PDB file of C-alpha atoms in Angstrom:
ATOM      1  CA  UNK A   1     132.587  38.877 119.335  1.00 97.00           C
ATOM      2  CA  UNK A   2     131.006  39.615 115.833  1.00 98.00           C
ATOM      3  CA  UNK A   3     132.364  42.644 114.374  1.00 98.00           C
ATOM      4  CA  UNK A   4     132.551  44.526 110.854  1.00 98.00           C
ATOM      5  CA  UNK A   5     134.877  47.581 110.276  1.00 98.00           C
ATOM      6  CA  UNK A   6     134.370  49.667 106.994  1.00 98.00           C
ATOM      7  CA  UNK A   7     137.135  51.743 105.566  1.00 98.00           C
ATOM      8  CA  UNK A   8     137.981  53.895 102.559  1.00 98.00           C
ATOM      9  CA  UNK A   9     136.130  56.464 102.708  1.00 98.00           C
ATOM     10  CA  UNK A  10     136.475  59.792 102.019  1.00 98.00           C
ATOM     11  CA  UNK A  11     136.093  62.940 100.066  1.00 98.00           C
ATOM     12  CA  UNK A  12     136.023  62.462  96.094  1.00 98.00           C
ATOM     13  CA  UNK A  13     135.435  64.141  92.892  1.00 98.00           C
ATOM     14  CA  UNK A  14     132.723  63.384  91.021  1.00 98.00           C
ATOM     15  CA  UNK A  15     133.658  60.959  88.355  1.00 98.00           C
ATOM     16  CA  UNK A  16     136.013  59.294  90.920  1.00 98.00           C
ATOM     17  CA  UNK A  17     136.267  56.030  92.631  1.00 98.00           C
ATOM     18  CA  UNK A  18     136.432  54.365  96.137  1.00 98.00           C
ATOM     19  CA  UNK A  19     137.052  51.271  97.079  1.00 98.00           C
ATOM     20  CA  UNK A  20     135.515  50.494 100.510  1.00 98.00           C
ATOM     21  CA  UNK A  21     136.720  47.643 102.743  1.00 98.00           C
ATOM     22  CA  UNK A  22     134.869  45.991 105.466  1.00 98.00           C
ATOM     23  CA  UNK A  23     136.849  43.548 107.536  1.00 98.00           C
ATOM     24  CA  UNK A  24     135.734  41.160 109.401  1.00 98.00           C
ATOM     25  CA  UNK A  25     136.121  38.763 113.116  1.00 97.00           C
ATOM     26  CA  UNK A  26     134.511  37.070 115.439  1.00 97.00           C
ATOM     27  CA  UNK A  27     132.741  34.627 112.496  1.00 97.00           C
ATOM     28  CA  UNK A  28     133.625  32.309 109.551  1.00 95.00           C
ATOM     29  CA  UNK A  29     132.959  34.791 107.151  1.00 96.00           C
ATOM     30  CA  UNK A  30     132.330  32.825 104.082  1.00 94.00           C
ATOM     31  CA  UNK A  31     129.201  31.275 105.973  1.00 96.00           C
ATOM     32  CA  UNK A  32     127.236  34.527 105.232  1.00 97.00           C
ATOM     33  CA  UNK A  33     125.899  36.677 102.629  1.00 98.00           C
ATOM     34  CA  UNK A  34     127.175  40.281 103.049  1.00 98.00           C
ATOM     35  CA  UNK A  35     125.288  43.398 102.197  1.00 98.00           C
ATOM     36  CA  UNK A  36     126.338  46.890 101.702  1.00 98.00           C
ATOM     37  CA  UNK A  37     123.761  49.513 102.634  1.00 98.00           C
ATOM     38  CA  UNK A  38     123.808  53.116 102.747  1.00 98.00           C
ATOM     39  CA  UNK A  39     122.716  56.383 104.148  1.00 98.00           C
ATOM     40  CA  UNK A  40     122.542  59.829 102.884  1.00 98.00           C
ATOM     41  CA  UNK A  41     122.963  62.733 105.092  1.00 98.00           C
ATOM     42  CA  UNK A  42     119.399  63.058 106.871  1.00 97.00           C
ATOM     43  CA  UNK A  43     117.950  60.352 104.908  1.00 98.00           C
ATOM     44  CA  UNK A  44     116.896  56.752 104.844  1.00 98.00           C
ATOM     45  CA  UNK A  45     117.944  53.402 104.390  1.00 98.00           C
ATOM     46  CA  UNK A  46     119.156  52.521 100.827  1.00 98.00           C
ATOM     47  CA  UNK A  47     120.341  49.125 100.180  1.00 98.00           C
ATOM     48  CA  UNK A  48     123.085  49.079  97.439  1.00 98.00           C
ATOM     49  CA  UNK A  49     124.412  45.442  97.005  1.00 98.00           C
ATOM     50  CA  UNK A  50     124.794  41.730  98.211  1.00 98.00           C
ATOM     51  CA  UNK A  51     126.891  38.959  97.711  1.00 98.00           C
ATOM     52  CA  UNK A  52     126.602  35.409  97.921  1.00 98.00           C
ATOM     53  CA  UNK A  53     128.430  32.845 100.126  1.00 97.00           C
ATOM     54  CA  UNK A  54     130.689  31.698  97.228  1.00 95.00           C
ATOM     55  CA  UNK A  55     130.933  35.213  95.249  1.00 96.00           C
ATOM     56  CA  UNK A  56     129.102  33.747  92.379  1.00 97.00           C
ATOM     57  CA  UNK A  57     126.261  35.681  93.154  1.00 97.00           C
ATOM     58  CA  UNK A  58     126.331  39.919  93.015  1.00 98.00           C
ATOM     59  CA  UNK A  59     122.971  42.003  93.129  1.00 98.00           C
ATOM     60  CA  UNK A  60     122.653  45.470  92.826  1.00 98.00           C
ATOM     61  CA  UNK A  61     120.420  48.189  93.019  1.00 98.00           C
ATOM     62  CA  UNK A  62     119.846  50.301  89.735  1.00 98.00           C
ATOM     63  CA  UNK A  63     121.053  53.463  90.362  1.00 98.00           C
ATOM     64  CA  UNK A  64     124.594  51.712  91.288  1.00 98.00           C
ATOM     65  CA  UNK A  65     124.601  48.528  88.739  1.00 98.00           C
ATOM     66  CA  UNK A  66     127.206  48.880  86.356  1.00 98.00           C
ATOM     67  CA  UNK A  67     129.074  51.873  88.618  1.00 98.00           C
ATOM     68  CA  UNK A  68     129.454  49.576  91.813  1.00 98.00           C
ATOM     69  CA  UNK A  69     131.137  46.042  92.241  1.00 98.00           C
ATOM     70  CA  UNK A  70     130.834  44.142  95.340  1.00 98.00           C
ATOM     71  CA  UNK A  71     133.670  41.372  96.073  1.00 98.00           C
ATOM     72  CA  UNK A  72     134.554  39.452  98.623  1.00 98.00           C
ATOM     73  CA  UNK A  73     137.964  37.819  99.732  1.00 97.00           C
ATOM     74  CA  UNK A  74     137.301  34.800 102.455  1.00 93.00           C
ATOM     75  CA  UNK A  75     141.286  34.487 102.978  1.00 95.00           C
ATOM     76  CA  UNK A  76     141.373  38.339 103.543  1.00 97.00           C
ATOM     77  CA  UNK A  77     137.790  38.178 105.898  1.00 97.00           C
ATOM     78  CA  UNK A  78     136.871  40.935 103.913  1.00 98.00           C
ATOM     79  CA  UNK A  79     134.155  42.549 101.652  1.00 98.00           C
ATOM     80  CA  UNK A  80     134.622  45.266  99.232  1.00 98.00           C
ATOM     81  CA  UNK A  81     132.578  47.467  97.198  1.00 98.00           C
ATOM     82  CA  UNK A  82     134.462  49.345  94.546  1.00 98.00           C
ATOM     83  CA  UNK A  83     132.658  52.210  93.631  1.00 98.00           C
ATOM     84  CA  UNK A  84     133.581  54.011  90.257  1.00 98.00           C
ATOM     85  CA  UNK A  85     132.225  56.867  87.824  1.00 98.00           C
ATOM     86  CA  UNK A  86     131.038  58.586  91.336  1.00 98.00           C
ATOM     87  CA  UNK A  87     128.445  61.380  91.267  1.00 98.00           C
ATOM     88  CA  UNK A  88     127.428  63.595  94.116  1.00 98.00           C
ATOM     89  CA  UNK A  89     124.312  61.443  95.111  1.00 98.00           C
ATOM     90  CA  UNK A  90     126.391  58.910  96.196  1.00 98.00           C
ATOM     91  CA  UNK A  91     127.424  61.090  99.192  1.00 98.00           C
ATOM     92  CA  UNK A  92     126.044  58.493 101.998  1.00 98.00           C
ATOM     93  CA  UNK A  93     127.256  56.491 104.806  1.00 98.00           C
ATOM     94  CA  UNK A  94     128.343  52.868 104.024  1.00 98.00           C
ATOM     95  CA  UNK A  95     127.593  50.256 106.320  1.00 98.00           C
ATOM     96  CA  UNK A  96     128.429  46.157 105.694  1.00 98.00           C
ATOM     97  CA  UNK A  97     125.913  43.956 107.479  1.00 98.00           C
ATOM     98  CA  UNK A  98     126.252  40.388 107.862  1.00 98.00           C
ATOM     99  CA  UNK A  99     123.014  38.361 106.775  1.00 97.00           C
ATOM    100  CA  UNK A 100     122.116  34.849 108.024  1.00 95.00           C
ATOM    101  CA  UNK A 101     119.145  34.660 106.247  1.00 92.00           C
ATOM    102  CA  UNK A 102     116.817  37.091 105.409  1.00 93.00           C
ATOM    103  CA  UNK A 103     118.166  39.328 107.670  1.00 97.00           C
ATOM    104  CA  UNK A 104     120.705  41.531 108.814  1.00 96.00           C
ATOM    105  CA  UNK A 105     122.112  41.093 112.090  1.00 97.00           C
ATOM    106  CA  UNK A 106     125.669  42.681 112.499  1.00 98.00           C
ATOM    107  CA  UNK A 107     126.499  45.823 111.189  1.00 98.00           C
ATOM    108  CA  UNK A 108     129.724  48.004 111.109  1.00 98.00           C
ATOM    109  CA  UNK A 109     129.882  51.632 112.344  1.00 98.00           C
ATOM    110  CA  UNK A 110     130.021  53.052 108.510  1.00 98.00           C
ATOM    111  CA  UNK A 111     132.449  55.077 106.221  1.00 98.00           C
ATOM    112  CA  UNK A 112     131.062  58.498 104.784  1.00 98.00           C
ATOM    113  CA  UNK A 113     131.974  58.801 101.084  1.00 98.00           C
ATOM    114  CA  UNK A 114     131.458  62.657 100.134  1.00 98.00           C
ATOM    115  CA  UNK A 115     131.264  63.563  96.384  1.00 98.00           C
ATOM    116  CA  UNK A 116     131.535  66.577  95.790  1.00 97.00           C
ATOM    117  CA  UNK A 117     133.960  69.323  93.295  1.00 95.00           C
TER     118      UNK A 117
ATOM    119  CA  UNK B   1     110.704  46.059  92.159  1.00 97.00           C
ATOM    120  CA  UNK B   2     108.541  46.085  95.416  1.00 98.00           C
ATOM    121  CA  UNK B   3     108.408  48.955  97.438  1.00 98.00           C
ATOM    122  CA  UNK B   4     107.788  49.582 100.879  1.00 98.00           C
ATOM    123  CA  UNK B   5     105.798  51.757 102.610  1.00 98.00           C
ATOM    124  CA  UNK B   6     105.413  52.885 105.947  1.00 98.00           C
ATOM    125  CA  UNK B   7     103.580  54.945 107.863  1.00 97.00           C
ATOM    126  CA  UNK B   8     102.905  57.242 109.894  1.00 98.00           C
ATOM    127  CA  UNK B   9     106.475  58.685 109.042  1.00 98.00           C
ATOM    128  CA  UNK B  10     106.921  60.158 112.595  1.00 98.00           C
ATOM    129  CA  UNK B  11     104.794  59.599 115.807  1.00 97.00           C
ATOM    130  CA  UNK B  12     105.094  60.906 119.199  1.00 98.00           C
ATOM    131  CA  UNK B  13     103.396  58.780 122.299  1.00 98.00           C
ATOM    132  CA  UNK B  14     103.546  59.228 126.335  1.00 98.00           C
ATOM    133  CA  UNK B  15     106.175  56.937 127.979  1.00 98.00           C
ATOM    134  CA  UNK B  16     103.724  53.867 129.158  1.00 98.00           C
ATOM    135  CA  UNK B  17     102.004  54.028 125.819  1.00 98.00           C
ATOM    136  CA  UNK B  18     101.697  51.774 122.832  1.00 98.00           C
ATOM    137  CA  UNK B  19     103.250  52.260 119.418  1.00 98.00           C
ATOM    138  CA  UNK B  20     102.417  50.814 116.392  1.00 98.00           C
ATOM    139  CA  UNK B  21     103.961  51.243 112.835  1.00 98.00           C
ATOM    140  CA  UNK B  22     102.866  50.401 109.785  1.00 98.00           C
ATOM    141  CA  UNK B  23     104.407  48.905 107.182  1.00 98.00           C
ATOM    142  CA  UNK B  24     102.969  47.899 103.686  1.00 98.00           C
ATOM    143  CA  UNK B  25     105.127  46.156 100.889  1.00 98.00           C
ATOM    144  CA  UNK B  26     103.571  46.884  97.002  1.00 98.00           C
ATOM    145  CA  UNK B  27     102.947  43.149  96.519  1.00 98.00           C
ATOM    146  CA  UNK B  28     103.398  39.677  98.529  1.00 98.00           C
ATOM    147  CA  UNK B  29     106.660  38.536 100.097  1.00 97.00           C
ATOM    148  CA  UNK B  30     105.124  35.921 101.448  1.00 97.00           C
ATOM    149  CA  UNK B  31     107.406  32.898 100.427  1.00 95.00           C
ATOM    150  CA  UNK B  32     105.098  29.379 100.252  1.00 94.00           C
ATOM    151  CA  UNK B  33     108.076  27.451  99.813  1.00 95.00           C
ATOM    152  CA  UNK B  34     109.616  28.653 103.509  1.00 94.00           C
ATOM    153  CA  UNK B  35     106.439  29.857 104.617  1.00 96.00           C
ATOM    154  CA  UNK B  36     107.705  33.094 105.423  1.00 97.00           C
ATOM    155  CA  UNK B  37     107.122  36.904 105.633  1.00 98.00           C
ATOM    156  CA  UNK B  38     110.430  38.002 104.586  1.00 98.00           C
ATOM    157  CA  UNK B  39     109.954  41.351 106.427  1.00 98.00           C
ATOM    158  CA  UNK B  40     112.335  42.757 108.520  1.00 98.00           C
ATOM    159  CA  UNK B  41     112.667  45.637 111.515  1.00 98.00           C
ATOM    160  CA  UNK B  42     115.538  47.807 112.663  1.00 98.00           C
ATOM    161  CA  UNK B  43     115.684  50.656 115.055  1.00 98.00           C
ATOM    162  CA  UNK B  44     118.333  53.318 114.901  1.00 98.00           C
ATOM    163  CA  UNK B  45     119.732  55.575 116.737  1.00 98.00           C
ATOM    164  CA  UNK B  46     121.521  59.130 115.810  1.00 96.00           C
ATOM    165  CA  UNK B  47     124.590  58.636 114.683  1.00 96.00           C
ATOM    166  CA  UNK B  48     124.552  54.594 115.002  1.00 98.00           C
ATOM    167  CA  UNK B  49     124.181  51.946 112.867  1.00 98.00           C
ATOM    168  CA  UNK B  50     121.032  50.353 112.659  1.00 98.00           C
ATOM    169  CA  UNK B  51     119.629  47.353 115.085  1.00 98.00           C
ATOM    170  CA  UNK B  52     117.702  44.507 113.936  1.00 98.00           C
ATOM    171  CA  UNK B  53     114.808  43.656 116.043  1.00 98.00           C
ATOM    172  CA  UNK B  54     112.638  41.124 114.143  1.00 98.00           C
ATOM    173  CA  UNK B  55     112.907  39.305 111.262  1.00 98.00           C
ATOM    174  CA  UNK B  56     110.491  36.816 109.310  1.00 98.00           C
ATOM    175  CA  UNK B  57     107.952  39.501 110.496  1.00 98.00           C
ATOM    176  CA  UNK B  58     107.133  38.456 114.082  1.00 98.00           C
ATOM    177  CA  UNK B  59     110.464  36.873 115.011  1.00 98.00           C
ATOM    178  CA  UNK B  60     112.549  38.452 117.891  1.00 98.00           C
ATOM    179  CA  UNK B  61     116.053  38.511 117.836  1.00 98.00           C
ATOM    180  CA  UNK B  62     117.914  37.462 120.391  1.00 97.00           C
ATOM    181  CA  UNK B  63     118.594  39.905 123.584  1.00 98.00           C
ATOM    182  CA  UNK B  64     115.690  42.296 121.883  1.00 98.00           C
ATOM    183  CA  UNK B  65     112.907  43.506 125.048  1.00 98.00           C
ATOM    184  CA  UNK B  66     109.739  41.712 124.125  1.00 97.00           C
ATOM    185  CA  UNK B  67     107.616  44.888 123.832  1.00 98.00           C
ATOM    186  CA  UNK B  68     108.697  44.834 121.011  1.00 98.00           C
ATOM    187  CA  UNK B  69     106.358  42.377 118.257  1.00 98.00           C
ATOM    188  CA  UNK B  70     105.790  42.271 115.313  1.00 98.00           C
ATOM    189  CA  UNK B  71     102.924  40.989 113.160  1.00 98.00           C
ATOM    190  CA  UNK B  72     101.345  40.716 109.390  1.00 98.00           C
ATOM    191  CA  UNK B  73     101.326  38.467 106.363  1.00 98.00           C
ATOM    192  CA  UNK B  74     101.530  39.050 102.996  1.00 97.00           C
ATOM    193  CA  UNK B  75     101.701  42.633 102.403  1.00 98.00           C
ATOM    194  CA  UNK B  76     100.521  44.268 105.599  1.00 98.00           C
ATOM    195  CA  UNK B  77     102.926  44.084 108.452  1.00 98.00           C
ATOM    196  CA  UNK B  78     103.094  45.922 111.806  1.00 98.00           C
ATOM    197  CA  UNK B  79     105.649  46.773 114.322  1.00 98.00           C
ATOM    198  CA  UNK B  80     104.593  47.265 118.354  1.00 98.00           C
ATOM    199  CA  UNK B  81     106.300  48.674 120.951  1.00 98.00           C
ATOM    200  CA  UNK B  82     103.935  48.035 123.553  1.00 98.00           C
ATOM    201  CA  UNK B  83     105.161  50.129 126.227  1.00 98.00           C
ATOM    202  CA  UNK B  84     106.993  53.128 125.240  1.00 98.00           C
ATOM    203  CA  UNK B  85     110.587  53.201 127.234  1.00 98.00           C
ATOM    204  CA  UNK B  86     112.898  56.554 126.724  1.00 98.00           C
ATOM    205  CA  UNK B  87     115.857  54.628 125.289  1.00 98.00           C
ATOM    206  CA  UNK B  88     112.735  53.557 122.706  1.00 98.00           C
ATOM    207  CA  UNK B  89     113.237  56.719 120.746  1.00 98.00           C
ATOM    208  CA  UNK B  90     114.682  55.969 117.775  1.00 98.00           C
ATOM    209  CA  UNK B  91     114.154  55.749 113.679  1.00 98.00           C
ATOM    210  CA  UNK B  92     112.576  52.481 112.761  1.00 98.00           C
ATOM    211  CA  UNK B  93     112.596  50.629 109.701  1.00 98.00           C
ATOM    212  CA  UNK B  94     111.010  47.514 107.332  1.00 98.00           C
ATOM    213  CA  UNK B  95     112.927  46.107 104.780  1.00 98.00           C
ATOM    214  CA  UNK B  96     111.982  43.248 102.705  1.00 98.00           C
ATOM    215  CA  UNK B  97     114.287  40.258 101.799  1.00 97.00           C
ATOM    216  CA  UNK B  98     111.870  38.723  99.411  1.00 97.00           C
ATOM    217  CA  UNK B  99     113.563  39.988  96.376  1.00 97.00           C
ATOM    218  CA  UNK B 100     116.572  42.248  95.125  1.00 97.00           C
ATOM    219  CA  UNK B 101     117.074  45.083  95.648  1.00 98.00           C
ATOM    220  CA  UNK B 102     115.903  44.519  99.200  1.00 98.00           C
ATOM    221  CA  UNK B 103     114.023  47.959  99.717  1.00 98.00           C
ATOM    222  CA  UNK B 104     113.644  49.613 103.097  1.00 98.00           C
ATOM    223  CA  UNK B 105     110.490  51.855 103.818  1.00 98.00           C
ATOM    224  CA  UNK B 106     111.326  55.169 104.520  1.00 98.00           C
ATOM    225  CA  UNK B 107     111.391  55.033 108.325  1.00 98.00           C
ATOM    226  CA  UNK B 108     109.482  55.954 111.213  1.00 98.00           C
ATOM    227  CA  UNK B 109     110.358  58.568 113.879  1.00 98.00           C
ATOM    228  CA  UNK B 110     109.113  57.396 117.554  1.00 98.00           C
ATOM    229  CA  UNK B 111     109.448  60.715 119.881  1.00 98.00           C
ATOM    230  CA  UNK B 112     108.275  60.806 123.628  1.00 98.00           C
ATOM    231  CA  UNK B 113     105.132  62.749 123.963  1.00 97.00           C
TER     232      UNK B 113
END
């Protein structure tokens, strides 16, 4: 059974970091591209970052390029996304989501990151 | 970056009934080279992660109810439920895997009239 299990989440100060984890079973995990998206309390979708099969490839969205970094460890069956200089709009649920191709089709329950002084 | 739009951003409609939602992307991602919609559908539920139902714009995934369908090309796409169900109430959403960042629309809330 296909299944992805975030971590590391938690309350922060703004300016902080996180480092979120999302393990996973049930699938060769270095066959997949792996996304992070997120979820702000009452809100929509936001997608936040991707990584390639190989980790040569990292994408971000703007408001979380040069903040974020997305990694991956095959060995480990795990994805992180280490999230630095944090501000309170970053208050969201993070899911992982395993992608096939052009779509997601597993996702994880989510870790709430709160930001806040 | 393209952005996605959908619409109407909640509807409600008698169990029985058909749903549609609308979803418009601000330019093609229609790929020639796959020739694909990269266009894709979840549903979620409070308090749960989202559910993909299509993908490549009309394609079911597997163990998804077919009242559910999906349609469009190029920047107009369109999800169905065909026959409103109660466990059908949900939050839907597009995204679009054309090209980073892969935007979502802003979601649709399907009530029971």
């Amino acid at each position: 059974e296909v299944q992805l299990v975030e971590s590391g989440g938690g309350l922060v100060q703004p300016g902080g970091s996180l480092r979120l984890s999302c393990a996973a079973s049930g699938f060769t995990l270095n066959n997949y591209w792996m996304h992070w998206v997120r979820q702000a309390p009452g809100k929509g979708l936001e997608w936040v970052a991707n990584i390639n099969r190989d980790g040569s490839g990292k994408y971000y969205v703007d408001s979380v390029r040069g903040r974020f970094t997305i990694s991956r460890d095959d060995a480990k069956n795990s994805v992180y996304l280490q999230m630095n200089s944090l501000r309170s709009d970053d208050t969201a649920v993070y899911y992982c989501a395993r992608d096939p191709g052009s779509r997601s089709d597993h996702w994880g329950q989510g870790t709430l990151v709160t930001v806040t002084s | 970056d393209i952005v996605m739009t959908q619409s109407p951003d909640s509807l409600a409609v008698s169990l029985g009934e058909r749903a549609t939602i609308n979803c418009k992307s601000s330019q093609s991602i229609f790929y020639s080279s796959d020739n694909k919609n990269h266009l894709t559908w979840y549903q979620q539920k409070p308090g749960q992660p989202p559910k993909l139902l299509i993908y490549w714009a009309s394609t079911r995934e597997s163990g998804v109810p077919d009242r559910f369908s999906g349609s469009g090309s190029g920047t107009d796409f369109t999800l169905t439920i065909s026959s409103l169900q109660a466990e059908d109430v949900a939050v839907y959403y597009c995204q679009q895997y054309y090209d980073v960042p892969h935007a979502f629309g802003g979601g649709t809330k399907v009530e029971v009239k």
